[in-house]
């Protein structure tokens, strides 16, 4: 007796639309056998047809077994991707020619960022995302010490599918403090 033959299911690629998951459905494969008119077919691993799947890759495996306990397996992959990049909006009011202007803090040569004044005002995505800036590769500038100078700060949002969006603010930190000296009596 030969092993049962399982119809191969083609790999499935789907994209999310407005959410971080999508319902994926397929029909169980057909099975034939030379001696058994109705061999058993069972899904032995992977998600179920009709299940909502998050972004990622999934492997589905079926096994067919005939009356003589001859068996064979078939696998296919499901790939769920998010085609939409994150939405990111930087704090309004700065351009390369008109940066956010701040003076250094008293007695030091840097400006301490006040709260979230330089953070993006909006970041959203269908799925989760990571937010970073090119100043110190963190997700906030709150409380950070920006040195004297004029420079752009680029904010980048990257989602689970590798989609990227960015926006840029410009800052100019000025040291407007006069030097001081102490007079010593000898």
XYZ file of N, CA and C in Angstrom:
558
model
N 0.863 -1.190 0.000
C 0.000 0.000 0.000
C 0.899 1.240 0.000
N 0.587 2.174 -0.843
C 1.346 3.426 -0.925
C 0.842 4.419 0.112
N 1.680 5.444 0.387
C 1.237 6.508 1.296
C 0.167 7.338 0.587
N -0.721 7.952 1.354
C -1.736 8.814 0.743
C -1.079 10.018 0.062
N -1.744 10.543 -0.929
C -1.263 11.746 -1.618
C -2.098 12.934 -1.142
N -1.401 14.003 -0.711
C -2.085 15.213 -0.248
C -1.905 16.304 -1.295
N -3.007 16.944 -1.613
C -2.954 18.094 -2.520
C -2.135 19.208 -1.855
N -1.189 19.805 -2.566
C -0.366 20.885 -2.004
C -1.156 22.190 -2.009
N -1.183 22.856 -0.867
C -1.787 24.191 -0.781
C -0.669 25.191 -1.006
N -0.899 26.137 -1.885
C 0.102 27.172 -2.167
C 0.281 28.074 -0.955
N 1.487 28.618 -0.807
C 1.728 29.598 0.256
C 0.759 30.760 0.089
N 0.362 31.339 1.209
C -0.611 32.437 1.213
C 0.076 33.697 1.716
N -0.064 34.782 0.969
C 0.441 36.094 1.399
C -0.722 37.060 1.439
N -0.920 37.693 2.607
C -2.011 38.655 2.760
C -1.494 39.899 3.462
N -2.200 40.997 3.254
C -1.846 42.260 3.899
C -2.969 42.701 4.823
N -2.586 43.336 5.905
C -3.577 43.910 6.808
C -4.149 45.171 6.159
N -5.276 45.601 6.661
C -5.893 46.826 6.150
C -6.616 47.521 7.293
N -5.962 48.525 7.878
C -6.591 49.293 8.943
C -6.510 48.651 10.311
N -5.886 47.496 10.415
C -5.688 46.858 11.715
C -4.381 46.078 11.651
N -4.030 45.442 12.741
C -2.764 44.710 12.795
C -2.955 43.221 12.571
N -4.141 42.829 12.134
C -4.391 41.412 11.874
C -5.398 41.285 10.727
N -5.510 40.068 10.197
C -6.431 39.799 9.098
C -6.898 38.345 9.221
N -8.149 38.105 8.853
C -8.681 36.743 8.869
C -8.178 36.030 7.616
N -7.598 34.842 7.807
C -7.058 34.058 6.695
C -7.806 32.729 6.639
N -8.334 32.421 5.444
C -9.095 31.175 5.272
C -8.562 30.383 4.084
N -8.680 29.078 4.166
C -8.324 28.189 3.073
C -9.137 26.912 3.238
N -9.159 26.117 2.200
C -9.869 24.841 2.222
C -8.869 23.737 2.516
N -9.250 22.824 3.393
C -8.370 21.699 3.718
C -7.997 20.966 2.430
N -6.787 20.431 2.366
C -6.352 19.773 1.130
C -7.108 18.465 0.870
N -7.213 18.126 -0.399
C -7.814 16.855 -0.794
C -6.776 15.755 -0.622
N -7.253 14.563 -0.253
C -6.360 13.428 -0.039
C -6.860 12.247 -0.868
N -5.940 11.546 -1.502
C -6.293 10.321 -2.243
C -5.346 9.211 -1.808
N -5.824 7.974 -1.961
C -5.002 6.825 -1.598
C -5.374 5.679 -2.529
N -4.403 4.803 -2.824
C -4.660 3.718 -3.768
C -5.534 2.603 -3.188
N -5.601 2.490 -1.848
C -6.395 1.418 -1.240
C -7.521 1.915 -0.338
N -7.405 3.128 0.144
C -8.379 3.654 1.109
C -9.154 4.775 0.425
N -10.461 4.622 0.315
C -11.287 5.629 -0.372
C -11.428 6.906 0.444
N -11.282 6.798 1.770
C -11.449 7.980 2.621
C -10.336 8.051 3.667
N -9.106 8.335 3.242
C -8.033 8.453 4.237
C -8.305 9.638 5.172
N -7.769 9.524 6.398
C -7.940 10.596 7.382
C -7.006 11.757 7.040
N -7.488 12.983 7.264
C -6.667 14.190 7.109
C -6.825 15.000 8.382
N -5.722 15.449 8.928
C -5.796 16.286 10.124
C -4.738 17.378 10.050
N -5.113 18.526 10.561
C -4.143 19.614 10.677
C -3.399 19.361 11.978
N -2.061 19.263 11.897
C -1.305 18.910 13.096
C -0.552 20.089 13.705
N -0.426 21.196 12.951
C 0.189 22.380 13.547
C -0.178 23.613 12.726
N -0.045 24.768 13.377
C -0.329 26.041 12.718
C -1.718 26.548 13.041
N -2.011 27.750 12.567
C -3.319 28.345 12.839
C -4.436 27.627 12.079
N -5.650 27.890 12.501
C -6.824 27.310 11.856
C -7.335 28.214 10.750
N -7.945 27.615 9.741
C -8.587 28.390 8.688
C -9.684 29.249 9.311
N -9.753 30.523 8.896
C -10.741 31.437 9.446
C -10.270 32.177 10.677
N -9.034 31.935 11.083
C -8.482 32.592 12.267
C -7.917 33.953 11.897
N -8.013 34.895 12.825
C -7.415 36.216 12.652
C -5.944 36.116 13.018
N -5.067 36.512 12.075
C -3.631 36.390 12.272
C -2.968 37.757 12.287
N -2.057 37.942 13.222
C -1.285 39.177 13.324
C -0.145 39.140 12.305
N 0.526 40.274 12.135
C 1.669 40.353 11.236
C 2.693 39.291 11.625
N 3.163 38.540 10.649
C 4.149 37.500 10.897
C 4.044 36.399 9.865
N 4.821 35.338 10.071
C 4.801 34.177 9.178
C 4.408 32.955 9.987
N 3.517 32.156 9.430
C 2.971 30.981 10.103
C 3.134 29.770 9.185
N 3.418 28.613 9.765
C 3.506 27.373 9.001
C 2.340 26.478 9.415
N 1.614 25.983 8.412
C 0.491 25.072 8.645
C 0.909 23.701 8.121
N 0.668 22.669 8.932
C 1.045 21.312 8.525
C -0.168 20.388 8.636
N -0.375 19.604 7.573
C -1.420 18.584 7.547
C -0.775 17.207 7.438
N -1.465 16.211 8.008
C -1.033 14.819 7.876
C -2.215 13.990 7.384
N -1.937 13.125 6.400
C -2.950 12.191 5.883
C -2.517 10.780 6.265
N -3.482 9.991 6.735
C -3.197 8.620 7.153
C -4.258 7.691 6.570
N -3.802 6.572 5.982
C -4.772 5.618 5.422
C -5.056 4.491 6.421
N -5.902 3.507 6.016
C -6.296 2.396 6.902
C -5.113 1.560 7.359
N -4.038 1.517 6.576
C -2.861 0.724 6.926
C -1.845 1.537 7.736
N -2.243 2.723 8.192
C -1.405 3.632 8.983
C -0.205 4.183 8.201
N -0.300 4.158 6.886
C 0.674 4.863 6.065
C 0.315 6.342 6.132
N 1.328 7.192 6.287
C 1.000 8.620 6.394
C 1.989 9.463 5.602
N 1.552 10.649 5.285
C 2.381 11.637 4.610
C 1.955 13.011 5.117
N 2.865 13.974 4.999
C 2.574 15.320 5.497
C 2.753 16.347 4.396
N 2.101 17.473 4.574
C 2.178 18.605 3.647
C 2.186 19.881 4.475
N 3.031 20.835 4.107
C 3.060 22.125 4.803
C 2.941 23.269 3.803
N 2.439 24.388 4.293
C 2.458 25.641 3.535
C 2.603 26.781 4.525
N 3.027 27.923 4.016
C 3.251 29.096 4.868
C 2.213 30.172 4.605
N 1.913 30.907 5.652
C 1.051 32.091 5.559
C 1.898 33.271 6.013
N 1.984 34.297 5.190
C 2.726 35.500 5.540
C 1.751 36.668 5.593
N 1.691 37.319 6.762
C 0.822 38.485 6.963
C 1.720 39.707 7.101
N 1.502 40.700 6.239
C 2.298 41.924 6.289
C 1.398 43.142 6.445
N 1.994 44.187 6.959
C 1.331 45.488 7.115
C 1.945 46.418 6.069
N 1.197 46.821 5.038
C 1.773 47.646 3.983
C 1.835 49.135 4.332
N 1.214 49.521 5.442
C 1.085 50.944 5.761
C 2.152 51.412 6.735
N 2.905 52.449 6.358
C 3.899 52.985 7.289
C 3.215 53.737 8.429
N 3.921 53.903 9.542
C 3.363 54.694 10.642
C 3.125 56.137 10.198
N 2.248 56.804 10.918
C 2.018 58.240 10.717
C 2.763 58.953 11.835
N 3.587 59.934 11.465
C 4.341 60.679 12.477
C 4.270 62.166 12.137
N 3.986 62.977 13.139
C 3.911 64.428 12.979
C 4.802 65.071 14.032
N 5.773 65.852 13.556
C 6.682 66.536 14.477
C 6.034 67.780 15.067
N 6.595 68.241 16.172
C 6.158 69.492 16.783
C 6.244 70.589 15.729
N 5.170 71.349 15.598
C 5.100 72.385 14.559
C 5.882 73.625 14.975
N 6.388 74.332 13.981
C 6.970 75.635 14.254
C 8.441 75.780 13.955
N 9.082 74.754 13.389
C 10.497 74.919 13.067
C 10.754 74.524 11.619
N 11.715 75.204 11.027
C 12.222 74.864 9.697
C 13.729 75.028 9.751
N 14.395 74.614 8.689
C 15.851 74.772 8.646
C 16.233 76.245 8.745
N 15.392 77.141 8.164
C 15.687 78.571 8.199
C 15.122 79.261 9.436
N 14.218 78.585 10.126
C 13.584 79.168 11.307
C 13.477 78.100 12.405
N 14.609 77.751 13.034
C 14.599 76.666 14.028
C 13.955 77.094 15.346
N 13.661 76.084 16.173
C 13.275 76.369 17.547
C 14.514 76.979 18.210
N 14.368 78.179 18.761
C 15.510 78.856 19.381
C 15.387 78.793 20.895
N 16.441 78.304 21.536
C 16.475 78.226 22.991
C 17.846 78.677 23.464
N 17.872 79.260 24.649
C 19.131 79.675 25.272
C 19.576 78.607 26.257
N 20.881 78.527 26.461
C 21.402 77.558 27.415
C 20.849 77.858 28.804
N 20.798 76.832 29.604
C 20.333 76.972 30.982
C 21.407 77.707 31.784
N 21.000 78.339 32.863
C 21.910 79.159 33.663
C 23.113 78.364 34.157
N 24.301 78.899 33.876
C 25.535 78.338 34.388
C 26.064 77.109 33.661
N 25.397 76.690 32.592
C 25.848 75.506 31.852
C 25.846 75.812 30.349
N 26.440 74.934 29.581
C 26.567 75.153 28.145
C 25.628 74.227 27.361
N 24.405 74.055 27.872
C 23.401 73.242 27.185
C 22.013 73.724 27.591
N 21.024 73.300 26.823
C 19.630 73.599 27.123
C 18.974 72.297 27.576
N 18.279 72.340 28.709
C 17.551 71.173 29.181
C 16.135 71.243 28.617
N 15.774 70.233 27.825
C 14.473 70.207 27.155
C 13.360 70.202 28.197
N 12.382 71.075 27.973
C 11.253 71.242 28.872
C 10.148 70.259 28.491
N 10.004 69.201 29.269
C 8.942 68.223 29.002
C 9.092 67.614 27.615
N 7.977 67.486 26.936
C 7.962 66.845 25.617
C 7.882 67.862 24.484
N 8.372 69.069 24.703
C 8.233 70.143 23.723
C 8.787 69.803 22.340
N 9.799 68.931 22.246
C 10.389 68.590 20.954
C 10.007 67.195 20.462
N 9.193 66.479 21.230
C 8.733 65.154 20.807
C 7.677 65.293 19.723
N 7.476 64.240 18.905
C 6.386 64.285 17.931
C 5.049 64.474 18.640
N 4.147 65.177 17.966
C 2.827 65.412 18.542
C 1.852 64.294 18.200
N 2.205 63.476 17.184
C 1.346 62.360 16.793
C 2.215 61.252 16.228
N 2.010 60.049 16.723
C 2.595 58.856 16.122
C 1.531 57.777 16.212
N 1.203 57.152 15.076
C 0.221 56.078 15.092
C 0.539 55.077 13.987
N 0.040 53.857 14.167
C 0.232 52.814 13.172
C -0.830 51.753 13.399
N -1.105 50.964 12.353
C -2.045 49.856 12.491
C -1.539 48.844 13.511
N -0.230 48.696 13.598
C 0.405 47.751 14.524
C 1.260 48.542 15.508
N 2.029 47.832 16.283
C 2.912 48.539 17.207
C 4.114 49.079 16.437
N 4.790 50.042 17.029
C 5.908 50.697 16.366
C 6.959 51.063 17.411
N 8.149 51.340 16.917
C 9.225 51.845 17.764
C 9.540 53.258 17.303
N 9.665 54.176 18.243
C 9.965 55.569 17.957
C 11.366 55.884 18.463
N 12.191 56.500 17.613
C 13.535 56.911 18.026
C 13.871 58.260 17.404
N 14.856 58.918 18.007
C 15.372 60.165 17.429
C 16.864 59.975 17.171
N 17.427 60.802 16.295
C 18.842 60.647 15.957
C 19.763 61.403 16.915
N 19.211 62.062 17.935
C 20.042 62.754 18.919
C 20.675 61.741 19.882
N 19.816 60.876 20.466
C 20.345 59.878 21.399
C 19.667 58.510 21.267
N 18.957 58.302 20.153
C 18.307 57.021 19.841
C 17.304 56.562 20.888
N 16.663 57.517 21.574
C 15.609 57.170 22.526
C 14.266 57.612 21.954
N 13.178 57.347 22.689
C 11.848 57.703 22.205
C 11.332 59.022 22.788
N 12.196 59.788 23.464
C 11.792 61.091 23.981
C 13.017 61.987 24.136
N 12.772 63.285 24.048
C 13.826 64.257 24.353
C 13.559 64.944 25.694
N 12.481 64.561 26.366
C 12.123 65.185 27.639
C 13.291 65.105 28.616
N 13.700 66.267 29.130
C 14.762 66.342 30.118
C 16.169 66.184 29.567
N 16.312 66.024 28.260
C 17.641 65.830 27.674
C 18.386 67.159 27.606
N 19.703 67.067 27.587
C 20.568 68.249 27.540
C 21.084 68.432 26.118
N 20.541 69.437 25.426
C 20.946 69.707 24.044
C 22.104 70.695 24.056
N 23.225 70.372 23.399
C 24.391 71.248 23.408
C 24.196 72.476 22.517
N 25.068 73.450 22.708
C 25.054 74.662 21.890
C 25.252 74.270 20.432
N 24.499 74.903 19.557
C 24.643 74.649 18.128
C 23.300 74.704 17.433
N 23.355 74.575 16.119
C 22.144 74.548 15.303
C 22.152 73.245 14.531
N 21.069 72.449 14.686
C 21.068 71.131 14.059
C 19.642 70.589 13.948
N 19.472 69.648 12.994
C 18.183 68.968 12.881
C 18.118 67.785 13.846
N 16.920 67.469 14.273
C 16.678 66.238 15.034
C 15.617 65.471 14.250
N 15.981 64.267 13.812
C 15.090 63.441 12.998
C 14.424 62.403 13.892
N 13.094 62.372 13.818
C 12.306 61.367 14.534
C 11.914 60.293 13.531
N 12.045 59.009 13.927
C 11.725 57.891 13.045
C 10.809 56.912 13.778
N 9.735 56.514 13.086
C 8.835 55.481 13.595
C 8.944 54.284 12.659
N 9.199 53.093 13.240
C 9.338 51.851 12.463
C 8.354 50.842 13.020
N 7.531 50.241 12.131
C 6.558 49.258 12.609
C 7.086 47.833 12.451
N 6.273 46.853 12.855
C 6.682 45.450 12.849
C 7.023 44.920 11.464
N 6.443 45.518 10.420
C 6.717 45.066 9.057
C 7.909 45.787 8.440
N 8.563 46.637 9.230
C 9.728 47.348 8.715
C 9.391 48.627 7.973
N 8.117 49.029 7.986
C 7.729 50.297 7.361
C 8.253 51.445 8.216
N 8.753 52.482 7.550
C 9.379 53.594 8.259
C 8.785 54.921 7.808
N 8.569 55.804 8.773
C 8.207 57.202 8.497
C 9.064 58.073 9.398
N 9.354 59.275 8.940
C 10.148 60.178 9.772
C 9.716 61.617 9.561
N 10.102 62.452 10.501
C 9.899 63.891 10.406
C 11.065 64.558 11.121
N 11.268 65.833 10.842
C 12.450 66.524 11.348
C 12.058 67.848 11.996
N 12.689 68.124 13.140
C 12.612 69.453 13.744
C 14.010 70.049 13.690
N 14.079 71.357 13.809
C 15.361 72.051 13.807
C 15.459 72.867 15.089
N 16.620 72.787 15.744
C 16.826 73.528 16.981
C 18.096 74.357 16.874
N 18.084 75.478 17.565
C 19.280 76.304 17.687
C 19.433 76.652 19.152
N 20.496 76.151 19.751
C 20.770 76.392 21.162
C 21.894 77.422 21.230
N 21.628 78.524 21.900
C 22.580 79.634 21.966
C 23.051 79.837 23.396
N 24.361 80.044 23.539
C 24.931 80.408 24.835
C 24.924 81.933 24.891
N 23.971 82.503 25.600
C 23.865 83.965 25.691
C 24.341 84.483 27.047
N 25.099 83.659 27.768
C 25.567 84.048 29.102
C 26.971 84.644 29.007
N 27.132 85.790 29.611
C 28.447 86.409 29.645
C 29.347 85.632 30.583
N 30.614 85.584 30.266
C 31.520 84.920 31.188
C 31.586 85.695 32.504
N 31.877 84.994 33.552
C 32.012 85.633 34.867
C 33.400 85.336 35.405
N 33.813 86.151 36.318
C 35.108 85.913 36.960
C 35.006 86.363 38.404
N 35.888 85.829 39.198
C 35.950 86.187 40.606
C 37.197 87.027 40.832
N 37.053 88.055 41.634
C 38.191 88.899 41.988
C 38.691 88.423 43.349
N 39.971 88.107 43.405
C 40.552 87.635 44.648
C 41.429 88.755 45.221
N 41.249 89.035 46.464
C 42.122 90.011 47.150
C 43.353 89.277 47.626
N 44.506 89.923 47.422
C 45.743 89.303 47.902
C 46.325 90.110 48.995
